[in-house]
Coordinates of C-alpha atoms in Angstrom, one line a residue:
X1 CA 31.9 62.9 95.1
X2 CA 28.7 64.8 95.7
X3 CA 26.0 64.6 93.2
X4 CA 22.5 64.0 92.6
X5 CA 23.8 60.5 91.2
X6 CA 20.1 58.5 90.3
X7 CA 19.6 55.9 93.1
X8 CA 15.6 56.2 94.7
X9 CA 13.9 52.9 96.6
X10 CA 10.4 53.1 95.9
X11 CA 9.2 54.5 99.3
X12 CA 11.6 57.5 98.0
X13 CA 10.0 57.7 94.7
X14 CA 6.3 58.5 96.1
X15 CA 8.0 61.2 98.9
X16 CA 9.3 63.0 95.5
X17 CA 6.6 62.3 93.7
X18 CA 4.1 63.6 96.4
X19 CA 6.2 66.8 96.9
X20 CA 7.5 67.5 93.1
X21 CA 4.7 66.1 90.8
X22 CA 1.0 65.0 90.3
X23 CA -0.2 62.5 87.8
X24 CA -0.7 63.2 84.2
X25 CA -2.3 61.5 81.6
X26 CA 0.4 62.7 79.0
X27 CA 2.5 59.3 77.9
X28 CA 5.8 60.4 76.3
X29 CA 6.3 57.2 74.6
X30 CA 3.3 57.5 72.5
X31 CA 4.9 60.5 70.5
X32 CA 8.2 61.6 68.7
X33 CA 9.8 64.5 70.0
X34 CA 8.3 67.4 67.4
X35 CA 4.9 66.2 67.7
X36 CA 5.6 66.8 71.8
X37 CA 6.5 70.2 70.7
X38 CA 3.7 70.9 68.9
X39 CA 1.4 69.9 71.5
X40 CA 3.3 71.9 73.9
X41 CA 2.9 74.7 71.6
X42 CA -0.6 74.7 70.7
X43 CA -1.5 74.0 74.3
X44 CA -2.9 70.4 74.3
X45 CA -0.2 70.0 76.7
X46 CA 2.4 71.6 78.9
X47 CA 6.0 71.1 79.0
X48 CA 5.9 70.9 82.3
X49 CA 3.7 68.1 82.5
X50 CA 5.6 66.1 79.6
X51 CA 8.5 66.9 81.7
X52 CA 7.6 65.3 84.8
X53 CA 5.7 62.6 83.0
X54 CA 9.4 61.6 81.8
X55 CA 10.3 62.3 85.5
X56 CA 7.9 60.1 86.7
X57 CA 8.7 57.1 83.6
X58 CA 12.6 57.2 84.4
X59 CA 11.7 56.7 88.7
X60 CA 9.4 53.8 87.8
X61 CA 12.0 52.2 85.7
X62 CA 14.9 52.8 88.3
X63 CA 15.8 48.7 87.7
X64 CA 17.4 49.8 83.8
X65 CA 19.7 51.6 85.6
X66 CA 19.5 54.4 82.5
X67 CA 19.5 58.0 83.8
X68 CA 22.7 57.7 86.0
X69 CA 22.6 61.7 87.2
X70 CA 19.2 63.1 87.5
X71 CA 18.6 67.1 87.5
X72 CA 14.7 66.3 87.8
X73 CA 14.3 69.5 90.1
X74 CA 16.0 71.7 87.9
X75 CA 14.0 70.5 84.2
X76 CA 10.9 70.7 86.0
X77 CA 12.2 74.6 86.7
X78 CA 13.1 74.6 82.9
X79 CA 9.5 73.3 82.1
X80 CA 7.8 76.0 84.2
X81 CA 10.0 78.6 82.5
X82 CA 9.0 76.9 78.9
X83 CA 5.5 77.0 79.4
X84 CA 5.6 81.5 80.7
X85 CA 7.5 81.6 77.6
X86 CA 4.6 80.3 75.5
X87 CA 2.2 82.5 77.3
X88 CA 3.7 85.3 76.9
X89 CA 4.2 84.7 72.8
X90 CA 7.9 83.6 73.4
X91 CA 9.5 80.0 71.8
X92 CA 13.0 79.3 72.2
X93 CA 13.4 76.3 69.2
X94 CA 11.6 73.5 67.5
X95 CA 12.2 71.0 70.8
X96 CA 10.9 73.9 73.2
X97 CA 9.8 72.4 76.5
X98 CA 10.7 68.6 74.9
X99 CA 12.7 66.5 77.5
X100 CA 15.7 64.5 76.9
X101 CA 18.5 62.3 77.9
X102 CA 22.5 63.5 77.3
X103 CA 25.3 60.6 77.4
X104 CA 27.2 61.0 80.8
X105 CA 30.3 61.1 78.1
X106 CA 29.4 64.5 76.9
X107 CA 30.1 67.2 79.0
X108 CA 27.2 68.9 80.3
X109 CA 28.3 72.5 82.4
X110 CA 28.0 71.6 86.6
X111 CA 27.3 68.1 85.9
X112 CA 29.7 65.3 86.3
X113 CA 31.8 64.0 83.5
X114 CA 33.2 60.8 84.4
X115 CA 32.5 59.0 81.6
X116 CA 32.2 55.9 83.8
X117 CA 36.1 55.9 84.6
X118 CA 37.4 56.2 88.3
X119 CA 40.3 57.9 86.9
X120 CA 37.6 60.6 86.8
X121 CA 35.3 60.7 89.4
X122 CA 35.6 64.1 90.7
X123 CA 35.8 65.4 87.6
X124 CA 32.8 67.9 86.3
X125 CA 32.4 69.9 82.7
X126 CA 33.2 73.3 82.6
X127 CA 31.1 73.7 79.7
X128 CA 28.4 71.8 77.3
X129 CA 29.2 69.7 74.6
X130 CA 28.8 71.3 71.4
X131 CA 25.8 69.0 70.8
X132 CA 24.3 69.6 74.1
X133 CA 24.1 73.4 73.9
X134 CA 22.8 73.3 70.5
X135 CA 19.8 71.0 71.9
X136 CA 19.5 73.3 74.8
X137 CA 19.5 76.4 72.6
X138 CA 16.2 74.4 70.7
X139 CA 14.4 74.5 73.5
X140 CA 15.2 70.7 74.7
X141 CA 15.1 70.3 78.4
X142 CA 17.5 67.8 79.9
X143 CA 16.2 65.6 82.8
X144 CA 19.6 63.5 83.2
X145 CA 22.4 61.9 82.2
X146 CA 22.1 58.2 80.8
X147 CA 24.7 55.5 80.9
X148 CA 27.8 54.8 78.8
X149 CA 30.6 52.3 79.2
X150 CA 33.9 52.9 80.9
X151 CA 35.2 56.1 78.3
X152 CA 32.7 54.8 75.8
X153 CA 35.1 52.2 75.0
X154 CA 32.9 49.0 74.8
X155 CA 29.5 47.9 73.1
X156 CA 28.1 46.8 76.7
X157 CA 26.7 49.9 79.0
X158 CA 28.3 48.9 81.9
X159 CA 31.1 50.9 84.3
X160 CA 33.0 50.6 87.5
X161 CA 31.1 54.4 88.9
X162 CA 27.1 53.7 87.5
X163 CA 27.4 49.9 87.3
X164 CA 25.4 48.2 84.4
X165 CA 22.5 49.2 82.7
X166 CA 20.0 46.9 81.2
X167 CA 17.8 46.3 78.5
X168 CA 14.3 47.3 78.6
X169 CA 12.8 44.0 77.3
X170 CA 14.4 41.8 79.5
X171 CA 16.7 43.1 82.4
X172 CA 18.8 40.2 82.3
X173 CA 20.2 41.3 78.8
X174 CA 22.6 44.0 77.9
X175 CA 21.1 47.5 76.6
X176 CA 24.4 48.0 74.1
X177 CA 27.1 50.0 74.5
X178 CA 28.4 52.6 74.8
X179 CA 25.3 54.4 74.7
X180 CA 23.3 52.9 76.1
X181 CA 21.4 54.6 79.1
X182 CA 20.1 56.9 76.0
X183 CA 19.1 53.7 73.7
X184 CA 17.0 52.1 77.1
X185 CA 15.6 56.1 78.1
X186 CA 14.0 55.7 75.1
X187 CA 13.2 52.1 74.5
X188 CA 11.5 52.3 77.9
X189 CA 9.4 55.5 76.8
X190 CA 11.4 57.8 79.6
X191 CA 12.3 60.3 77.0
X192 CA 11.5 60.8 72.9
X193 CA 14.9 61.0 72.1
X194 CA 18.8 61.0 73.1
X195 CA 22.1 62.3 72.3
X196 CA 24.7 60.1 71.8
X197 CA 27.9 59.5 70.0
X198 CA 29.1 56.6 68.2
X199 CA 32.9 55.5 67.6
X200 CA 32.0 51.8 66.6
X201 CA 28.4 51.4 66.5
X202 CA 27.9 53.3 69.9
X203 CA 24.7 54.7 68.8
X204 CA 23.3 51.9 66.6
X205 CA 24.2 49.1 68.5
X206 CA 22.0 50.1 71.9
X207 CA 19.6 51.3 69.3
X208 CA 19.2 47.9 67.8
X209 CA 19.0 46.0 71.1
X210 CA 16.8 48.4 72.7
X211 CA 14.1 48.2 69.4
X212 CA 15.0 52.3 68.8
X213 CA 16.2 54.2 65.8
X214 CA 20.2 55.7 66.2
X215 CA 21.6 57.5 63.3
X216 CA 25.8 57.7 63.0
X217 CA 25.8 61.0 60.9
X218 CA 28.2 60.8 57.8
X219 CA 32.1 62.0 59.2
X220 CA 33.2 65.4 59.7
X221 CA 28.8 66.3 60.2
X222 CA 28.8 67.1 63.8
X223 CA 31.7 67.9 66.1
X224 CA 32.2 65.4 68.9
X225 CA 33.6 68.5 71.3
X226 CA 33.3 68.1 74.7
X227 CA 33.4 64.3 74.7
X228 CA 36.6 62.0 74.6
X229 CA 39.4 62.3 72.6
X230 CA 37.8 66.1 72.3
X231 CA 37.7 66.9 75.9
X232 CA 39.7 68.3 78.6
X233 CA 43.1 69.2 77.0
X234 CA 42.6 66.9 73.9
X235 CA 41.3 69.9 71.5
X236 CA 45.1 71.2 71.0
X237 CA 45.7 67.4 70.3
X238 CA 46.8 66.4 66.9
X239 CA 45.9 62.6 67.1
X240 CA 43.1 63.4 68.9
X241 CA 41.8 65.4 66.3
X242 CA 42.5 62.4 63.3
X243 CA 40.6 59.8 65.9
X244 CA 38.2 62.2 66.2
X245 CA 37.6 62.2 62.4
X246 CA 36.3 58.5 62.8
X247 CA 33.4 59.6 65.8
X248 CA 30.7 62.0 65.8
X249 CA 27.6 62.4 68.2
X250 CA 24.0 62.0 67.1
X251 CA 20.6 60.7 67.6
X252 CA 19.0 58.1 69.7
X253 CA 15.2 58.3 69.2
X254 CA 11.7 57.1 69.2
X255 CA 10.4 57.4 66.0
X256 CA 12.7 57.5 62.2
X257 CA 11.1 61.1 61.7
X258 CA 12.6 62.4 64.4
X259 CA 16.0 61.4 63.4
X260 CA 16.7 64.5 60.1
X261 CA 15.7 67.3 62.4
X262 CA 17.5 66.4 65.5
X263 CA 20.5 65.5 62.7
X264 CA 20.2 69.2 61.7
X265 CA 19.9 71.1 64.9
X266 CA 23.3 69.0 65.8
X267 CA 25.1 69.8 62.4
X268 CA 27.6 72.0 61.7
X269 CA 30.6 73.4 62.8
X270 CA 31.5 74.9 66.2
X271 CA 35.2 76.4 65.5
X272 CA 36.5 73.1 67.8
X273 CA 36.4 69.8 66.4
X274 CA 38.7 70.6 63.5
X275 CA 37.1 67.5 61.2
X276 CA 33.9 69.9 60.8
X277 CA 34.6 72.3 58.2
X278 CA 31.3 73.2 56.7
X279 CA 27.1 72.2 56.6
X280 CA 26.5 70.6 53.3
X281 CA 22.6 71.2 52.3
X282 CA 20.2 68.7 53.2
X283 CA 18.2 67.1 51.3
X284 CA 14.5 66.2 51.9
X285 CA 13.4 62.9 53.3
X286 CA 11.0 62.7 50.9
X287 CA 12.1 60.1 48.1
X288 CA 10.9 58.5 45.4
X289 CA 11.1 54.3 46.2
X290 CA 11.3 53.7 42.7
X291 CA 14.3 55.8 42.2
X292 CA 16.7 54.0 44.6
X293 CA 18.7 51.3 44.3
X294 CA 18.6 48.9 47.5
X295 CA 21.9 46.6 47.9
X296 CA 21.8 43.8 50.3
X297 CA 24.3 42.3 52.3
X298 CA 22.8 40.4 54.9
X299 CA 25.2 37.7 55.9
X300 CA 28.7 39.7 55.7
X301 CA 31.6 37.3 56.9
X302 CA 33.8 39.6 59.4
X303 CA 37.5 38.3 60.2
X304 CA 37.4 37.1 63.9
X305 CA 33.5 38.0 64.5
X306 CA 30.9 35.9 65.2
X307 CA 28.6 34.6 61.7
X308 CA 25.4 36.8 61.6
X309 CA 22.5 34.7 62.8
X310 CA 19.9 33.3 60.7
X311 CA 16.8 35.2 62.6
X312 CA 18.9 38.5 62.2
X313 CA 19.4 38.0 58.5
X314 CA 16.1 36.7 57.6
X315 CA 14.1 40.0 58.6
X316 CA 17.0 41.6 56.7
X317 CA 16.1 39.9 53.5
X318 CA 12.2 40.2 54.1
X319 CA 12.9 44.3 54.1
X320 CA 14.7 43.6 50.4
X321 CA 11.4 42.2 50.0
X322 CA 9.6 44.5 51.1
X323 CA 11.6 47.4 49.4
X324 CA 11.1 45.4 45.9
X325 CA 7.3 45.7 46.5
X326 CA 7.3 48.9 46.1
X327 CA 9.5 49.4 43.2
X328 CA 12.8 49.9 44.3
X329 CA 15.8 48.2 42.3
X330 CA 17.2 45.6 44.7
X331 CA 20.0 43.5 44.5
X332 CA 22.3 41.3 46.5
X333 CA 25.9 42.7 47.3
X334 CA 29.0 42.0 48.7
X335 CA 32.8 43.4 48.9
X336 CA 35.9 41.3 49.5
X337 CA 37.1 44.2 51.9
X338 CA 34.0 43.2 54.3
X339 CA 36.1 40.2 55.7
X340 CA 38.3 42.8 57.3
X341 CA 36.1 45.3 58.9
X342 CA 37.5 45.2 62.3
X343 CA 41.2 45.5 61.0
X344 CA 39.6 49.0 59.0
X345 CA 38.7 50.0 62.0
X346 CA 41.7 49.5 63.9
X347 CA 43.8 51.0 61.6
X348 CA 41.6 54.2 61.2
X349 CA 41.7 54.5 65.0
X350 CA 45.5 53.7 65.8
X351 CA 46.1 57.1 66.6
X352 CA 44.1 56.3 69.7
X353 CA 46.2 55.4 73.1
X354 CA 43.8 53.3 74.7
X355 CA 46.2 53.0 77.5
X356 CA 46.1 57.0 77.9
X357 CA 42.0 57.2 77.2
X358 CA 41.3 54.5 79.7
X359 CA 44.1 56.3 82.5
X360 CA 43.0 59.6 82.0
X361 CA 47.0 60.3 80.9
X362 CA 47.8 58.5 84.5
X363 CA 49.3 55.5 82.6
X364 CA 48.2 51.9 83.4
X365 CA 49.8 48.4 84.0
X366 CA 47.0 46.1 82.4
X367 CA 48.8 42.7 83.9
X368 CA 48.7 44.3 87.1
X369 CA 45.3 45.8 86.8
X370 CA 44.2 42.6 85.8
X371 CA 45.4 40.8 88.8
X372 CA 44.2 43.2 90.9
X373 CA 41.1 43.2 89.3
X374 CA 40.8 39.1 89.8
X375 CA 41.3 40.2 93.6
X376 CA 38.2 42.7 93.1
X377 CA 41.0 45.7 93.5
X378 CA 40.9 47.5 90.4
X379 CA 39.1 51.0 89.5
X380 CA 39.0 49.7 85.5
X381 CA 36.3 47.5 84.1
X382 CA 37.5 44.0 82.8
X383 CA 36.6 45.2 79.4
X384 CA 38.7 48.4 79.7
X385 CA 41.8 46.3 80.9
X386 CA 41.3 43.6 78.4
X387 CA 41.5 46.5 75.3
X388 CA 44.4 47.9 77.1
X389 CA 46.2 44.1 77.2
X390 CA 45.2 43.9 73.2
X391 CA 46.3 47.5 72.2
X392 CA 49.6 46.7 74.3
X393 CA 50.9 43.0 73.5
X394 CA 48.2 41.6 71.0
X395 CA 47.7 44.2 68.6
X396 CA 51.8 44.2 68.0
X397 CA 51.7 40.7 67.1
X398 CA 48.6 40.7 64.8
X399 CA 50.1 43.9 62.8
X400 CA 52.9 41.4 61.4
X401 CA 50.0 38.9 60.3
X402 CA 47.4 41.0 59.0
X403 CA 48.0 44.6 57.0
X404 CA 46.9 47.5 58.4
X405 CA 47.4 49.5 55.0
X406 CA 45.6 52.9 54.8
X407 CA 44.7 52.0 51.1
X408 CA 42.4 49.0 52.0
X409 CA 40.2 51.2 54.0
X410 CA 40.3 53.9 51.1
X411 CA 39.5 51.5 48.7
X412 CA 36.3 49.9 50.3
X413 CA 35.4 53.4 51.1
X414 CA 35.4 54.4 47.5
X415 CA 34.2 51.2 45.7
X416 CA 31.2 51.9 48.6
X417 CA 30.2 55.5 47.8
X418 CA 30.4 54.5 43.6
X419 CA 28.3 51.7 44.1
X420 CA 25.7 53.8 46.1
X421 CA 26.3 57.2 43.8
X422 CA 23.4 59.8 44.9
X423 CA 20.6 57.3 45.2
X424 CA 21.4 53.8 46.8
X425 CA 21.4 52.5 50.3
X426 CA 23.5 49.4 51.8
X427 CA 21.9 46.9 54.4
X428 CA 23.9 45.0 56.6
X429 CA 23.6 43.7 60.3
X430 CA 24.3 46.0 62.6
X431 CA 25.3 43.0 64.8
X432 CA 25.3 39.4 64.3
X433 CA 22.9 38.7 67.3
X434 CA 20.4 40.4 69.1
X435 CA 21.2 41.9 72.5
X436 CA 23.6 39.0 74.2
X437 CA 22.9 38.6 78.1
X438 CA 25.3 40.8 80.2
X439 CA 28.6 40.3 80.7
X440 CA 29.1 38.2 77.5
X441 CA 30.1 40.4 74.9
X442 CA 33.4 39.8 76.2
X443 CA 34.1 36.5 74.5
X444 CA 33.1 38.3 71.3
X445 CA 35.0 41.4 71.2
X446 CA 34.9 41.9 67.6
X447 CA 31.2 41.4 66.9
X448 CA 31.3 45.6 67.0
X449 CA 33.1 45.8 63.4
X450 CA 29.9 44.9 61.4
X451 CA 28.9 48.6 62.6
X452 CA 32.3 50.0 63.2
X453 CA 33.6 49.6 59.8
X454 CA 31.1 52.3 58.7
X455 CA 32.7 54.7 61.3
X456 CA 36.3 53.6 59.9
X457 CA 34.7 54.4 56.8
X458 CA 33.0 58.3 57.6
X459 CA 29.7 57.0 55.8
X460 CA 26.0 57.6 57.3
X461 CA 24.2 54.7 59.0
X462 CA 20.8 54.3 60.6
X463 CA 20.0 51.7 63.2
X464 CA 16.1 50.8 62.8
X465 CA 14.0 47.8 65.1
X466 CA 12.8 45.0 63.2
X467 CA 10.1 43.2 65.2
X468 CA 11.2 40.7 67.7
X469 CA 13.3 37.4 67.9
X470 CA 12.1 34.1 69.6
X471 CA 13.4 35.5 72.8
X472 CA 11.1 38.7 72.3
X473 CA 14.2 40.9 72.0
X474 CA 14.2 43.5 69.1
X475 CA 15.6 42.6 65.6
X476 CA 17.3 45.1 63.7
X477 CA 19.3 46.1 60.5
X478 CA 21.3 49.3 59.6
X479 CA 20.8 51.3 56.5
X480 CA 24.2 52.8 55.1
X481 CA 24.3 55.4 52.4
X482 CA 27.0 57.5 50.9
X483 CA 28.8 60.4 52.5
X484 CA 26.4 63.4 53.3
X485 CA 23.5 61.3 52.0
X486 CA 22.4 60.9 55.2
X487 CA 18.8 61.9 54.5
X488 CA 19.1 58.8 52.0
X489 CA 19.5 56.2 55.4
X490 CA 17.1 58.0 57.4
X491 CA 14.2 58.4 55.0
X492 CA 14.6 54.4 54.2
X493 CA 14.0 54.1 57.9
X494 CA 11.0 56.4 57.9
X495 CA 9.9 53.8 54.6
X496 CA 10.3 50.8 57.3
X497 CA 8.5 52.7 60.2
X498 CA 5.3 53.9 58.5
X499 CA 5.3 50.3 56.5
X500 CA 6.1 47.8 59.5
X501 CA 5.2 50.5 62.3
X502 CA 8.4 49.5 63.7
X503 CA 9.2 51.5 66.9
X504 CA 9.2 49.2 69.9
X505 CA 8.4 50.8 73.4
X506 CA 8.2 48.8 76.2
X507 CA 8.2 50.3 80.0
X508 CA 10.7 47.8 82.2
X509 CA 8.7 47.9 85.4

């Protein structure tokens, strides 16, 4: 497969570099996104220089391994175009001339679409994800494709095409999967924000170990079109369709404000994705403290997970704290139902053949893959055969121990959205550890349901960075809210930002 595939030594970097781009003193990672477009608007800056400043960011921190497919030539035409446009009295959107990163999951037209799976490797999109070409139509300019794991199946970035990518604090540690190029474009300053999609934490959980916000957007918000189960053929698919009821794309960005209007520009319904029927009104970000009701849950036990770690729930009960001090009514919860978060999820998703995702609709022998892959033979990830192997011959056998009844994920969902009504917020762990070193998230595979359970159950849930561990790795917590409250989450996030200045940038190099 030809492609412009992201792999430059250094002496490669400065022949670009001296060819493509001079320095600028313009730092991405200093700004949101709409404060970029502002100053590309009022001429404090141009996109073109924002854009190659990103350029020149992503080639210096080649070692994260986060942009996977570059079109750097092709923004910095975009860029050029963006700034005519502005001469000449002409804006295309509220991100025009704004660069960003797109998950190599979601199909972007003449660019390939893998989604990290040798099944797939000469495979390219025919068109853009729905998401994608609602960005673009903003005015967004896209310099690359960031990471994912093998068909966005696994809460570790890492794939047999792109290989690993790591996290910007400490290369020797996991950036989160499965998006989690976008969550380390960020956390490294490359780009403001990303677009990402999240089927069990996929967005919050590389948010959280990269020190980034990530918002899941409440179910049937935005249409996951153009990325797995809603690609290729899978749009006529029925179960494709019901498991994509239980994933959605949405934002990975540098700052909480940033998080509402990307949400909006993504919302809506495209005609596709037959789980988004309509654009409820938003409401502002702009709440009153006082008025919201602030339930804790910072140690959650979760059936066949890891315990959450005491210096993840501590910061979690300092923001209680904090949220008390300024008048909120906060109080410790719990639900019964918790225990079995990664049995919710399950069942929402059984509809889903991982055997078929993982193939491509080839069909796969896990025993024999896995053999083969102990002989360094295989095309699939160990993750990727390990969930096939589960799926196949464990999943049978823990069906006839533990209930996967419909009604207990209804339940939670309801006794959820009536404790929260209109104006309350859940926090829980979005993971019971920060970001492990790589490779080891594999002797934890249920560690995800803390955030998957929220997908199971369609709610809104923002990832935000809570300072750092002993290790200096971001802490984090996500904020949950009821169904289309989403501006409920995000504006508790913006609360934590402006009061903690939370947003952690750190460049890799």
């Amino acid at each position: 497969m030809t492609t412009n595939r992201l792999r430059l030594t250094q002496e490669k970097y400065q022949k670009w570099k001296c060819k493509h781009m001079s320095d600028t003193p313009y730092i991405c990672w200093k700004r949101g996104a709409f404060v970029i477009a502002e100053d590309i608007l009022n001429g404090k800056v141009t996109s073109f220089q924002v854009v190659q400043a990103a350029i020149q960011t992503c080639l210096r921190n080649s070692k994260l391994n986060a942009v996977v497919i570059e079109r750097f030539a092709l923004a910095l035409k975009e860029a050029k175009a963006a700034d005519l446009m502005i001469q000449s009295g002409k804006v295309v959107g509220p991100l025009h001339g704004v660069p960003f990163t797109v998950k190599e999951s979601l199909g972007f037209e003449g660019l390939p679409h893998t989604v990290g799976s040798m099944k797939r490797i000469e495979k390219y999109a025919s068109n853009d994800a729905t998401v994608v070409a609602r960005l673009k139509k903003a005015g967004a300019i896209v310099i690359g494709l960031s990471n994912c794991s093998e068909m966005a199946l696994w809460p570790e970035c890492s794939n047999p095409v792109y290989g690993k990518t790591s996290n910007p604090w400490n290369l020797n540690y996991t950036s989160g999967g499965s998006s989690g190029g976008d969550a380390a474009a960020v956390g490294a300053g490359i780009v403001p924000f990303g677009v990402g999609t999240d089927g069990g934490g996929s967005i919050r959980i590389p948010a959280a170990f990269c020190g980034v916000y990530g918002h899941k957007p409440s179910g049937g918000l935005v249409p996951l079109t153009g990325h797995p189960p809603l690609h290729d053929t899978g749009l006529e698919n029925q179960d494709a369709q019901k498991v994509a009821a239980f994933f959605c794309a949405g934002p990975i960005a540098k700052t909480a404000k940033d998080l509402m209007p990307l949400l909006k520009i993504m919302a809506g319904p495209d005609g596709l994705d037959k789980n988004v029927k309509h654009l409820p009104a938003f409401s502002s970000c702009d709440i009153n403290i006082t008025e919201i009701s602030v339930f804790m849950c910072s140690s959650p036990k979760v059936t066949f997970a890891r315990a959450v770690a005491a210096n993840v729930s501590e910061p979690i009960d300092v923001m209680g704290q904090m949220f008390a001090s300024m008048g909120a009514n906060v109080q410790s919860w719990n639900h019964h139902a918790i225990k079995d978060a990664l049995m919710i999820w399950i069942e929402a998703v059984q509809h889903l053949s991982i055997a078929e995702l993982i193939s491509d609709g080839q069909g796969i022998r896990p025993i024999q893959e896995l053999v083969k892959y102990m002989l360094h033979k295989s095309h699939y990830s160990l993750p990727a055969i390990l969930a096939t192997l589960t799926y196949q011959y464990s999943l049978p056998i823990l069906k006839k121990c533990v209930s996967l009844d419909p009604k207990t994920r209804l339940g939670l969902q309801k006794d959820i959205e009536n404790q929260l009504g209109d104006n309350g917020i859940l926090i829980m762990p979005v993971f019971p550890s920060a970001a492990p070193k790589h490779g080891k998230m594999l002797f934890h595979p249920a560690d995800f349901a803390y955030a998957g359970l929220f997908n199971a159950l369609e709610l809104p849930a923002t990832s935000v960075p809570l300072g750092f561990d002993e290790n200096g790795l971001p802490k984090s917590a996500q904020i949950i809210a009821a169904k289309n409250m989403d501006h409920l989450c995000i504006a508790a996030a913006c609360l934590i930002e402006e009061k903690y200045k939370s947003s952690l940038t750190r460049s890799a190099d």
